[in-house]
CSV table of C-alpha atoms in Angstrom, one decimal:
chain,number,residue,atom,x,y,z
A,1,MET,CA,66.7,121.4,-7.1
A,2,PRO,CA,66.9,124.3,-4.6
A,3,ALA,CA,64.0,125.0,-2.3
A,4,ARG,CA,61.2,127.2,-3.6
A,5,VAL,CA,57.6,128.1,-3.0
A,6,ILE,CA,55.1,128.4,-5.9
A,7,LEU,CA,51.6,130.0,-5.5
A,8,ILE,CA,49.3,128.2,-7.9
A,9,PRO,CA,45.8,129.5,-8.6
A,10,THR,CA,43.0,126.9,-9.0
A,11,PRO,CA,39.7,127.2,-10.8
A,12,ILE,CA,36.9,129.1,-9.1
A,13,GLY,CA,34.4,126.8,-10.7
A,14,ASN,CA,35.1,125.6,-14.2
A,15,LEU,CA,37.9,123.0,-14.2
A,16,GLU,CA,38.9,124.1,-17.7
A,17,ASP,CA,40.3,127.3,-16.2
A,18,ILE,CA,43.4,125.4,-14.8
A,19,THR,CA,46.4,126.4,-16.9
A,20,LEU,CA,48.8,123.9,-18.5
A,21,ARG,CA,51.6,125.4,-16.4
A,22,ALA,CA,49.7,125.1,-13.1
A,23,LYS,CA,48.9,121.5,-13.9
A,24,ARG,CA,52.6,120.7,-14.7
A,25,LEU,CA,53.9,122.4,-11.5
A,26,LEU,CA,51.4,120.7,-9.3
A,27,GLN,CA,52.6,117.4,-10.8
A,28,GLU,CA,56.3,118.4,-10.2
A,29,ALA,CA,55.8,119.7,-6.6
A,30,ASP,CA,57.2,117.7,-3.8
A,31,LEU,CA,54.5,118.9,-1.4
A,32,VAL,CA,51.2,120.7,-1.8
A,33,ALA,CA,50.0,123.0,1.0
A,34,ALA,CA,46.2,123.3,0.8
A,35,GLU,CA,43.6,125.3,2.5
A,36,ASP,CA,41.4,122.2,2.6
A,37,THR,CA,43.2,119.0,1.8
A,38,ARG,CA,39.9,117.3,1.0
A,39,GLU,CA,38.9,119.8,-1.6
A,40,THR,CA,42.4,119.9,-3.1
A,41,GLY,CA,42.5,116.1,-3.1
A,42,LYS,CA,39.4,116.1,-5.2
A,43,LEU,CA,40.9,118.6,-7.7
A,44,LEU,CA,44.1,116.6,-8.0
A,45,LYS,CA,42.3,113.4,-8.6
A,46,LEU,CA,40.2,115.0,-11.4
A,47,LEU,CA,43.5,116.3,-12.9
A,48,GLY,CA,45.1,112.8,-12.6
A,49,ILE,CA,47.7,114.1,-10.2
A,50,GLU,CA,49.0,112.3,-7.0
A,51,ARG,CA,51.0,114.5,-4.6
A,52,PRO,CA,51.5,114.6,-0.8
A,53,LEU,CA,49.2,117.1,0.8
A,54,THR,CA,49.5,119.2,4.0
A,55,ALA,CA,46.9,121.5,5.5
A,56,LEU,CA,47.7,125.2,5.7
A,57,HIS,CA,44.7,127.4,6.6
A,58,GLN,CA,43.8,130.4,8.8
A,59,HIS,CA,43.6,128.3,12.0
A,60,ASN,CA,47.1,126.8,11.8
A,61,GLU,CA,49.2,129.0,9.6
A,62,HIS,CA,50.6,131.2,12.4
A,63,PHE,CA,52.3,128.2,14.1
A,64,LYS,CA,52.8,125.9,11.1
A,65,VAL,CA,54.5,128.3,8.5
A,66,GLY,CA,57.9,128.3,10.3
A,67,THR,CA,58.3,124.5,10.6
A,68,LEU,CA,56.9,124.0,7.1
A,69,LEU,CA,59.5,126.4,5.6
A,70,GLU,CA,62.3,124.8,7.7
A,71,ARG,CA,61.5,121.5,6.1
A,72,VAL,CA,61.3,123.1,2.6
A,73,ALA,CA,64.7,124.7,3.1
A,74,GLN,CA,66.5,121.7,4.6
A,75,GLU,CA,65.2,119.2,2.1
A,76,GLY,CA,65.3,121.4,-0.9
A,77,LEU,CA,61.6,120.9,-1.6
A,78,THR,CA,59.3,122.6,-4.1
A,79,LEU,CA,56.2,123.6,-2.1
A,80,ALA,CA,53.1,124.4,-4.1
A,81,LEU,CA,50.5,126.5,-2.2
A,82,VAL,CA,46.9,126.4,-3.3
A,83,SER,CA,43.6,127.6,-1.8
A,84,ASP,CA,40.2,126.0,-2.3
A,85,ALA,CA,39.5,128.2,-5.3
A,86,GLY,CA,41.3,131.1,-6.9
A,87,THR,CA,44.6,132.7,-6.1
A,88,PRO,CA,46.3,132.1,-2.7
A,89,GLY,CA,46.5,135.3,-0.7
A,90,ILE,CA,43.5,136.9,-2.2
A,91,SER,CA,41.0,136.6,0.7
A,92,ASP,CA,42.6,133.3,1.4
A,93,PRO,CA,45.7,132.1,3.3
A,94,GLY,CA,49.1,132.8,1.7
A,95,PHE,CA,50.4,136.1,2.9
A,96,LEU,CA,52.2,134.7,6.0
A,97,LEU,CA,53.9,131.9,4.0
A,98,VAL,CA,55.1,134.3,1.3
A,99,ARG,CA,56.4,136.9,3.8
A,100,GLU,CA,58.3,134.3,5.9
A,101,ALA,CA,59.7,132.5,2.7
A,102,ILE,CA,61.1,135.8,1.5
A,103,ALA,CA,62.6,136.6,4.9
A,104,ALA,CA,64.2,133.1,4.9
A,105,GLY,CA,65.7,133.7,1.4
A,106,ILE,CA,63.5,131.0,-0.2
A,107,PRO,CA,62.5,132.0,-3.8
A,108,VAL,CA,58.8,132.6,-4.3
A,109,GLU,CA,57.0,132.3,-7.6
A,110,ALA,CA,53.4,133.2,-8.3
A,111,LEU,CA,51.5,132.0,-11.3
A,112,PRO,CA,48.8,134.1,-13.0
A,113,GLY,CA,45.4,132.5,-13.1
A,114,ALA,CA,41.9,132.4,-11.8
A,115,THR,CA,40.6,134.8,-9.2
A,116,ALA,CA,37.0,135.8,-8.8
A,117,PHE,CA,37.1,139.6,-8.6
A,118,VAL,CA,38.7,140.2,-12.0
A,119,PRO,CA,35.9,138.7,-14.2
A,120,ALA,CA,33.3,140.3,-12.0
A,121,LEU,CA,35.0,143.7,-12.3
A,122,VAL,CA,35.6,143.7,-16.1
A,123,ALA,CA,32.0,142.4,-16.8
A,124,SER,CA,30.3,144.8,-14.3
A,125,GLY,CA,29.9,147.7,-16.8
A,126,LEU,CA,31.6,150.0,-14.2
A,127,PRO,CA,34.9,151.7,-14.6
A,128,CYS,CA,37.8,149.3,-14.1
A,129,ASP,CA,40.8,151.5,-14.9
A,130,ARG,CA,41.1,152.3,-11.2
A,131,PHE,CA,39.6,150.2,-8.4
A,132,VAL,CA,40.1,149.2,-4.8
A,133,PHE,CA,39.7,145.6,-3.6
A,134,GLU,CA,38.0,145.4,-0.2
A,135,GLY,CA,37.4,141.6,0.0
A,136,PHE,CA,35.1,140.6,2.9
A,137,LEU,CA,34.0,143.4,5.1
A,138,PRO,CA,34.3,142.8,8.9
A,139,GLN,CA,31.2,140.9,10.0
A,140,LYS,CA,30.7,142.9,13.2
A,141,LYS,CA,33.3,145.1,14.8
A,142,GLY,CA,34.6,147.7,12.4
A,143,ARG,CA,32.1,147.1,9.7
A,144,LYS,CA,30.3,150.5,10.0
A,145,THR,CA,33.7,152.2,10.4
A,146,ARG,CA,34.9,150.7,7.1
A,147,LEU,CA,31.8,151.6,5.2
A,148,ASP,CA,32.0,155.2,6.6
A,149,ALA,CA,35.6,155.4,5.4
A,150,LEU,CA,34.6,154.3,1.9
A,151,HIS,CA,31.9,157.0,1.6
A,152,GLU,CA,34.2,159.4,-0.3
A,153,GLU,CA,36.0,156.7,-2.4
A,154,VAL,CA,35.9,157.7,-6.1
A,155,ARG,CA,37.4,154.5,-7.4
A,156,THR,CA,35.3,151.4,-8.2
A,157,MET,CA,35.1,149.2,-5.1
A,158,VAL,CA,35.1,145.4,-5.1
A,159,PHE,CA,33.8,143.2,-2.3
A,160,TYR,CA,33.3,139.5,-1.6
A,161,GLU,CA,30.1,138.4,0.2
A,162,SER,CA,28.3,135.2,1.1
A,163,PRO,CA,24.7,134.5,-0.2
A,164,PHE,CA,23.5,134.7,3.4
A,165,ARG,CA,24.6,138.3,3.9
A,166,ILE,CA,24.3,139.7,0.4
A,167,LEU,CA,20.9,141.5,1.0
A,168,LYS,CA,22.2,142.9,4.3
A,169,LEU,CA,25.3,144.3,2.4
A,170,MET,CA,23.1,145.9,-0.3
A,171,GLU,CA,20.9,147.5,2.3
A,172,GLU,CA,24.0,148.9,4.0
A,173,PHE,CA,25.1,150.2,0.6
A,174,GLN,CA,21.7,151.9,0.2
A,175,LYS,CA,22.1,153.6,3.6
A,176,HIS,CA,25.8,154.6,3.1
A,177,PHE,CA,26.0,155.4,-0.6
A,178,GLY,CA,22.4,156.1,-1.6
A,179,PRO,CA,19.8,154.1,-3.5
A,180,ASP,CA,20.9,155.4,-6.9
A,181,ARG,CA,24.6,154.3,-6.7
A,182,GLN,CA,25.4,151.8,-9.5
A,183,VAL,CA,26.4,148.3,-8.5
A,184,ALA,CA,26.9,144.9,-10.1
A,185,VAL,CA,26.6,141.5,-8.2
A,186,ALA,CA,28.1,138.4,-9.8
A,187,ARG,CA,27.3,134.9,-8.5
A,188,GLU,CA,28.5,131.4,-9.5
A,189,LEU,CA,31.3,132.9,-11.7
A,190,SER,CA,32.5,130.4,-14.4
A,191,LYS,CA,29.9,127.9,-13.4
A,192,LEU,CA,26.7,126.7,-15.2
A,193,HIS,CA,24.4,129.2,-13.4
A,194,GLU,CA,26.7,132.3,-13.6
A,195,THR,CA,24.4,135.3,-13.1
A,196,TYR,CA,24.9,139.1,-13.0
A,197,TYR,CA,22.6,141.6,-11.3
A,198,ARG,CA,23.3,145.1,-12.5
A,199,GLY,CA,21.7,148.6,-11.9
A,200,SER,CA,21.2,151.0,-9.1
A,201,VAL,CA,21.5,149.7,-5.5
A,202,GLN,CA,17.8,149.9,-5.2
A,203,ASP,CA,17.2,148.0,-8.4
A,204,VAL,CA,19.7,145.3,-7.6
A,205,ILE,CA,18.1,144.7,-4.1
A,206,GLN,CA,14.8,143.9,-5.9
A,207,GLN,CA,16.6,141.7,-8.4
A,208,LEU,CA,18.3,139.7,-5.6
A,209,LYS,CA,15.0,139.3,-3.8
A,210,ASN,CA,13.5,137.8,-7.0
A,211,GLY,CA,16.6,135.8,-7.8
A,212,ILE,CA,18.5,132.8,-6.4
A,213,LEU,CA,20.8,133.5,-3.5
A,214,LYS,CA,23.3,130.7,-3.7
A,215,GLY,CA,27.0,130.6,-4.3
A,216,GLU,CA,29.7,133.1,-3.4
A,217,MET,CA,29.0,136.7,-4.5
A,218,VAL,CA,31.4,139.3,-5.9
A,219,VAL,CA,30.0,142.9,-5.6
A,220,VAL,CA,31.3,145.7,-7.7
A,221,LEU,CA,30.2,149.2,-6.5
A,222,ALA,CA,30.7,152.4,-8.4
A,223,GLY,CA,32.8,155.1,-6.8
A,224,LYS,CA,31.5,158.5,-5.8
A,225,GLU,CA,31.1,160.9,-8.8
């Protein structure tokens, strides 16, 4: 079989969200490139799959992608790329591999599947016909500049944030967009304790202070009217 790269989404929480096609292609792959081989190893074991694993993450992808793709091309391998949870390339490693594979003439295939921002967006109660995905804001340098740039954004905005910085983010929203701007915060999506906090920025800050700040957060902010 000719060489190819397949991007395979993995569940963001609930194992039942793995697709039949994803499971089959993971089983057929010659090699699985994983953001964290330990986490992916656990997933494959739960799925009853045994495949060779190699680590590909933000700390090694710049120097590893080239040699990895050389091997894929020379040996005619099917390389499956997965992240710890969700779709590779969405706030996770993947872009560099895809770009270099295309440049090398290696076919790239991307499966549809789990990604955290889609369920958070469609269940937010905010307009989702037009939106902008911002992912994680810069933690320090460039953070205020990015928020200032979004001040006039009329589309719904989607962000990722950790539970340790969620209140700081909401307080920044209150400062930059006003206390009455509508927002929804989703935590533990697809898991047992999935929770939504919805309302004005001011209201949601209070809800978060009274809630449980654990698990990755997806924040959906209304655009400017």
